[in-house]
């Protein structure tokens, strides 16, 4: 009989394989119906903007789970590639929201089609889930997400401390 600890380790190994495959996928650009190839991080930024009219940098950062600085850099890159436009607020010049350009909309729609296809394949392979099974999986995925959130924060803080120490030595 497999111990509960070994079962958890086996599940963790599956999770790590999935993470490695996602990381590999991040390095492969795709065209999504437009001339310029887009990396998954770029198309997912377009997805957030397309899904949330009047989105701003903070909205994008929150939905992608990245810092506002990283979101801002991505948005600037997409803006230069004419996939996103930054629109100043009518009442407040500092207020900026984001809109997809016609090319951005084309890429967004192509990506939505691919997402739906992948989602349907996953649903077919999982099969029907009971309410309890769904609740359990949701619990597991939230637990994994929170552990990674904590780990990212810890690593960021360690890097800041190292940088501060190095600057103090100079």
PDB file of C-alpha atoms in Angstrom:
ATOM      1  CA  UNK A   1       0.000   0.000   0.000  1.00  0.00           C
ATOM      2  CA  UNK A   2       1.257   3.470  -0.902  1.00  0.00           C
ATOM      3  CA  UNK A   3       1.584   5.874   2.008  1.00  0.00           C
ATOM      4  CA  UNK A   4      -0.334   9.171   1.959  1.00  0.00           C
ATOM      5  CA  UNK A   5       3.021  10.963   1.904  1.00  0.00           C
ATOM      6  CA  UNK A   6       4.136   8.965  -1.164  1.00  0.00           C
ATOM      7  CA  UNK A   7       0.806   9.640  -2.904  1.00  0.00           C
ATOM      8  CA  UNK A   8       1.287  13.367  -2.322  1.00  0.00           C
ATOM      9  CA  UNK A   9       4.863  13.133  -3.653  1.00  0.00           C
ATOM     10  CA  UNK A  10       3.605  11.312  -6.767  1.00  0.00           C
ATOM     11  CA  UNK A  11       1.020  14.053  -7.352  1.00  0.00           C
ATOM     12  CA  UNK A  12       3.721  16.679  -6.841  1.00  0.00           C
ATOM     13  CA  UNK A  13       5.866  14.982  -9.503  1.00  0.00           C
ATOM     14  CA  UNK A  14       2.956  15.151 -11.949  1.00  0.00           C
ATOM     15  CA  UNK A  15       2.522  18.828 -11.092  1.00  0.00           C
ATOM     16  CA  UNK A  16       6.228  19.472 -11.708  1.00  0.00           C
ATOM     17  CA  UNK A  17       6.048  17.760 -15.118  1.00  0.00           C
ATOM     18  CA  UNK A  18       3.072  19.971 -15.991  1.00  0.00           C
ATOM     19  CA  UNK A  19       5.017  23.061 -14.852  1.00  0.00           C
ATOM     20  CA  UNK A  20       8.017  22.043 -16.979  1.00  0.00           C
ATOM     21  CA  UNK A  21       5.768  21.611 -20.003  1.00  0.00           C
ATOM     22  CA  UNK A  22       4.139  24.989 -19.378  1.00  0.00           C
ATOM     23  CA  UNK A  23       7.590  26.571 -19.082  1.00  0.00           C
ATOM     24  CA  UNK A  24       8.618  24.972 -22.378  1.00  0.00           C
ATOM     25  CA  UNK A  25       5.387  26.194 -23.965  1.00  0.00           C
ATOM     26  CA  UNK A  26       6.220  29.757 -22.834  1.00  0.00           C
ATOM     27  CA  UNK A  27       9.274  29.698 -25.117  1.00  0.00           C
ATOM     28  CA  UNK A  28       7.300  28.857 -28.274  1.00  0.00           C
ATOM     29  CA  UNK A  29       5.718  31.824 -30.099  1.00  0.00           C
ATOM     30  CA  UNK A  30       2.630  31.394 -32.273  1.00  0.00           C
ATOM     31  CA  UNK A  31       0.963  33.625 -34.866  1.00  0.00           C
ATOM     32  CA  UNK A  32      -2.701  33.611 -33.712  1.00  0.00           C
ATOM     33  CA  UNK A  33      -3.917  34.931 -37.069  1.00  0.00           C
ATOM     34  CA  UNK A  34      -1.594  37.974 -37.128  1.00  0.00           C
ATOM     35  CA  UNK A  35       1.768  38.578 -38.823  1.00  0.00           C
ATOM     36  CA  UNK A  36       3.739  38.911 -35.612  1.00  0.00           C
ATOM     37  CA  UNK A  37       4.414  35.772 -33.544  1.00  0.00           C
ATOM     38  CA  UNK A  38       3.247  36.026 -29.939  1.00  0.00           C
ATOM     39  CA  UNK A  39       4.518  34.232 -26.863  1.00  0.00           C
ATOM     40  CA  UNK A  40       1.935  32.777 -24.463  1.00  0.00           C
ATOM     41  CA  UNK A  41       2.618  35.555 -21.944  1.00  0.00           C
ATOM     42  CA  UNK A  42       1.821  38.119 -24.651  1.00  0.00           C
ATOM     43  CA  UNK A  43      -1.373  36.458 -25.877  1.00  0.00           C
ATOM     44  CA  UNK A  44      -2.548  36.010 -22.295  1.00  0.00           C
ATOM     45  CA  UNK A  45      -2.069  39.732 -21.755  1.00  0.00           C
ATOM     46  CA  UNK A  46      -4.241  40.356 -24.816  1.00  0.00           C
ATOM     47  CA  UNK A  47      -6.767  37.904 -23.395  1.00  0.00           C
ATOM     48  CA  UNK A  48      -7.092  39.864 -20.148  1.00  0.00           C
ATOM     49  CA  UNK A  49      -7.512  43.131 -22.053  1.00  0.00           C
ATOM     50  CA  UNK A  50     -10.080  41.550 -24.391  1.00  0.00           C
ATOM     51  CA  UNK A  51     -11.982  39.974 -21.493  1.00  0.00           C
ATOM     52  CA  UNK A  52     -12.023  43.165 -19.413  1.00  0.00           C
ATOM     53  CA  UNK A  53     -13.054  46.312 -21.285  1.00  0.00           C
ATOM     54  CA  UNK A  54     -11.580  49.381 -19.626  1.00  0.00           C
ATOM     55  CA  UNK A  55      -8.725  47.252 -18.197  1.00  0.00           C
ATOM     56  CA  UNK A  56      -5.677  49.077 -16.938  1.00  0.00           C
ATOM     57  CA  UNK A  57      -2.166  47.938 -15.995  1.00  0.00           C
ATOM     58  CA  UNK A  58      -3.247  46.943 -12.489  1.00  0.00           C
ATOM     59  CA  UNK A  59      -6.144  44.857 -13.846  1.00  0.00           C
ATOM     60  CA  UNK A  60      -3.778  43.012 -16.182  1.00  0.00           C
ATOM     61  CA  UNK A  61      -1.254  42.416 -13.377  1.00  0.00           C
ATOM     62  CA  UNK A  62      -3.911  41.068 -11.006  1.00  0.00           C
ATOM     63  CA  UNK A  63      -5.409  38.688 -13.548  1.00  0.00           C
ATOM     64  CA  UNK A  64      -2.044  37.369 -14.704  1.00  0.00           C
ATOM     65  CA  UNK A  65      -0.563  37.146 -11.212  1.00  0.00           C
ATOM     66  CA  UNK A  66       2.406  39.355 -12.110  1.00  0.00           C
ATOM     67  CA  UNK A  67       3.719  42.687 -10.841  1.00  0.00           C
ATOM     68  CA  UNK A  68       2.336  45.942 -12.278  1.00  0.00           C
ATOM     69  CA  UNK A  69       5.850  46.692 -13.549  1.00  0.00           C
ATOM     70  CA  UNK A  70       5.965  43.439 -15.524  1.00  0.00           C
ATOM     71  CA  UNK A  71       2.458  44.091 -16.861  1.00  0.00           C
ATOM     72  CA  UNK A  72       3.451  47.613 -17.905  1.00  0.00           C
ATOM     73  CA  UNK A  73       6.480  46.309 -19.821  1.00  0.00           C
ATOM     74  CA  UNK A  74       4.358  43.704 -21.603  1.00  0.00           C
ATOM     75  CA  UNK A  75       1.703  46.274 -22.499  1.00  0.00           C
ATOM     76  CA  UNK A  76       4.353  48.647 -23.887  1.00  0.00           C
ATOM     77  CA  UNK A  77       5.739  45.844 -26.045  1.00  0.00           C
ATOM     78  CA  UNK A  78       2.263  44.986 -27.346  1.00  0.00           C
ATOM     79  CA  UNK A  79       1.518  48.654 -27.956  1.00  0.00           C
ATOM     80  CA  UNK A  80       4.681  49.023 -30.073  1.00  0.00           C
ATOM     81  CA  UNK A  81       3.549  45.991 -32.074  1.00  0.00           C
ATOM     82  CA  UNK A  82       0.189  47.732 -32.627  1.00  0.00           C
ATOM     83  CA  UNK A  83      -1.877  45.092 -30.813  1.00  0.00           C
ATOM     84  CA  UNK A  84      -2.939  47.317 -27.900  1.00  0.00           C
ATOM     85  CA  UNK A  85      -3.677  51.011 -27.572  1.00  0.00           C
ATOM     86  CA  UNK A  86      -3.489  53.071 -24.417  1.00  0.00           C
ATOM     87  CA  UNK A  87      -6.458  55.411 -24.084  1.00  0.00           C
ATOM     88  CA  UNK A  88      -6.367  58.393 -21.717  1.00  0.00           C
ATOM     89  CA  UNK A  89      -9.419  58.972 -19.554  1.00  0.00           C
ATOM     90  CA  UNK A  90     -11.785  61.760 -20.509  1.00  0.00           C
ATOM     91  CA  UNK A  91     -12.161  63.008 -16.926  1.00  0.00           C
ATOM     92  CA  UNK A  92      -8.649  62.284 -15.719  1.00  0.00           C
ATOM     93  CA  UNK A  93      -5.548  62.495 -17.951  1.00  0.00           C
ATOM     94  CA  UNK A  94      -3.629  60.182 -15.587  1.00  0.00           C
ATOM     95  CA  UNK A  95      -6.246  57.482 -16.010  1.00  0.00           C
ATOM     96  CA  UNK A  96      -5.278  55.093 -18.810  1.00  0.00           C
ATOM     97  CA  UNK A  97      -7.264  52.107 -19.987  1.00  0.00           C
ATOM     98  CA  UNK A  98      -6.310  49.578 -22.602  1.00  0.00           C
ATOM     99  CA  UNK A  99      -8.012  48.513 -25.792  1.00  0.00           C
ATOM    100  CA  UNK A 100      -7.211  45.903 -28.407  1.00  0.00           C
ATOM    101  CA  UNK A 101      -6.472  47.133 -31.914  1.00  0.00           C
ATOM    102  CA  UNK A 102      -8.060  45.293 -34.868  1.00  0.00           C
ATOM    103  CA  UNK A 103      -4.951  43.042 -35.018  1.00  0.00           C
ATOM    104  CA  UNK A 104      -5.165  42.538 -31.262  1.00  0.00           C
ATOM    105  CA  UNK A 105      -8.814  41.494 -31.636  1.00  0.00           C
ATOM    106  CA  UNK A 106      -7.861  38.997 -34.373  1.00  0.00           C
ATOM    107  CA  UNK A 107      -5.187  37.422 -32.139  1.00  0.00           C
ATOM    108  CA  UNK A 108      -7.551  37.458 -29.140  1.00  0.00           C
ATOM    109  CA  UNK A 109     -10.287  35.649 -31.089  1.00  0.00           C
ATOM    110  CA  UNK A 110      -7.864  33.045 -32.495  1.00  0.00           C
ATOM    111  CA  UNK A 111      -6.571  32.426 -28.974  1.00  0.00           C
ATOM    112  CA  UNK A 112     -10.110  32.064 -27.623  1.00  0.00           C
ATOM    113  CA  UNK A 113     -10.769  29.373 -30.242  1.00  0.00           C
ATOM    114  CA  UNK A 114      -7.630  27.477 -29.199  1.00  0.00           C
ATOM    115  CA  UNK A 115      -8.482  27.823 -25.494  1.00  0.00           C
ATOM    116  CA  UNK A 116     -11.941  26.411 -26.106  1.00  0.00           C
ATOM    117  CA  UNK A 117     -10.495  23.468 -28.028  1.00  0.00           C
ATOM    118  CA  UNK A 118      -7.990  22.699 -25.223  1.00  0.00           C
ATOM    119  CA  UNK A 119     -10.700  23.112 -22.573  1.00  0.00           C
ATOM    120  CA  UNK A 120     -12.999  20.693 -24.407  1.00  0.00           C
ATOM    121  CA  UNK A 121     -10.199  18.100 -24.689  1.00  0.00           C
ATOM    122  CA  UNK A 122      -9.525  18.342 -20.950  1.00  0.00           C
ATOM    123  CA  UNK A 123     -13.232  18.030 -20.127  1.00  0.00           C
ATOM    124  CA  UNK A 124     -13.503  14.966 -22.387  1.00  0.00           C
ATOM    125  CA  UNK A 125     -10.498  13.299 -20.743  1.00  0.00           C
ATOM    126  CA  UNK A 126     -11.593  14.076 -17.177  1.00  0.00           C
ATOM    127  CA  UNK A 127     -15.200  13.143 -17.725  1.00  0.00           C
ATOM    128  CA  UNK A 128     -18.016  14.267 -15.486  1.00  0.00           C
ATOM    129  CA  UNK A 129     -17.052  15.381 -11.978  1.00  0.00           C
ATOM    130  CA  UNK A 130     -19.235  15.241  -8.933  1.00  0.00           C
ATOM    131  CA  UNK A 131     -19.651  18.386  -6.887  1.00  0.00           C
ATOM    132  CA  UNK A 132     -17.366  16.876  -4.208  1.00  0.00           C
ATOM    133  CA  UNK A 133     -14.681  16.032  -6.769  1.00  0.00           C
ATOM    134  CA  UNK A 134     -14.840  19.522  -8.215  1.00  0.00           C
ATOM    135  CA  UNK A 135     -14.615  21.072  -4.737  1.00  0.00           C
ATOM    136  CA  UNK A 136     -11.648  18.848  -3.903  1.00  0.00           C
ATOM    137  CA  UNK A 137      -9.760  19.743  -7.090  1.00  0.00           C
ATOM    138  CA  UNK A 138     -10.459  23.410  -6.510  1.00  0.00           C
ATOM    139  CA  UNK A 139      -9.073  23.053  -2.975  1.00  0.00           C
ATOM    140  CA  UNK A 140      -5.906  21.332  -4.251  1.00  0.00           C
ATOM    141  CA  UNK A 141      -5.285  23.901  -6.981  1.00  0.00           C
ATOM    142  CA  UNK A 142      -5.812  26.830  -4.592  1.00  0.00           C
ATOM    143  CA  UNK A 143      -3.395  25.209  -2.132  1.00  0.00           C
ATOM    144  CA  UNK A 144      -0.740  24.805  -4.841  1.00  0.00           C
ATOM    145  CA  UNK A 145      -1.291  28.386  -6.005  1.00  0.00           C
ATOM    146  CA  UNK A 146      -0.940  29.788  -2.479  1.00  0.00           C
ATOM    147  CA  UNK A 147       2.291  27.843  -1.885  1.00  0.00           C
ATOM    148  CA  UNK A 148       3.742  29.253  -5.101  1.00  0.00           C
ATOM    149  CA  UNK A 149       2.550  32.770  -4.196  1.00  0.00           C
ATOM    150  CA  UNK A 150       4.394  32.467  -0.876  1.00  0.00           C
ATOM    151  CA  UNK A 151       7.495  31.053  -2.559  1.00  0.00           C
ATOM    152  CA  UNK A 152       7.606  33.845  -5.125  1.00  0.00           C
ATOM    153  CA  UNK A 153       7.293  36.460  -2.363  1.00  0.00           C
ATOM    154  CA  UNK A 154      10.066  34.794  -0.351  1.00  0.00           C
ATOM    155  CA  UNK A 155      12.422  34.649  -3.324  1.00  0.00           C
ATOM    156  CA  UNK A 156      11.685  38.283  -4.260  1.00  0.00           C
ATOM    157  CA  UNK A 157      12.442  39.388  -0.693  1.00  0.00           C
ATOM    158  CA  UNK A 158      15.671  37.354  -0.619  1.00  0.00           C
ATOM    159  CA  UNK A 159      16.773  38.941  -3.894  1.00  0.00           C
ATOM    160  CA  UNK A 160      16.016  42.433  -2.548  1.00  0.00           C
ATOM    161  CA  UNK A 161      18.025  41.692   0.603  1.00  0.00           C
ATOM    162  CA  UNK A 162      20.983  40.423  -1.444  1.00  0.00           C
ATOM    163  CA  UNK A 163      20.873  43.502  -3.647  1.00  0.00           C
ATOM    164  CA  UNK A 164      20.721  45.777  -0.580  1.00  0.00           C
ATOM    165  CA  UNK A 165      23.700  43.969   1.016  1.00  0.00           C
ATOM    166  CA  UNK A 166      25.746  44.248  -2.188  1.00  0.00           C
ATOM    167  CA  UNK A 167      24.945  47.943  -2.495  1.00  0.00           C
ATOM    168  CA  UNK A 168      26.015  48.414   1.143  1.00  0.00           C
ATOM    169  CA  UNK A 169      29.378  46.767   0.442  1.00  0.00           C
ATOM    170  CA  UNK A 170      30.186  49.196  -2.367  1.00  0.00           C
TER     171      UNK A 170
END
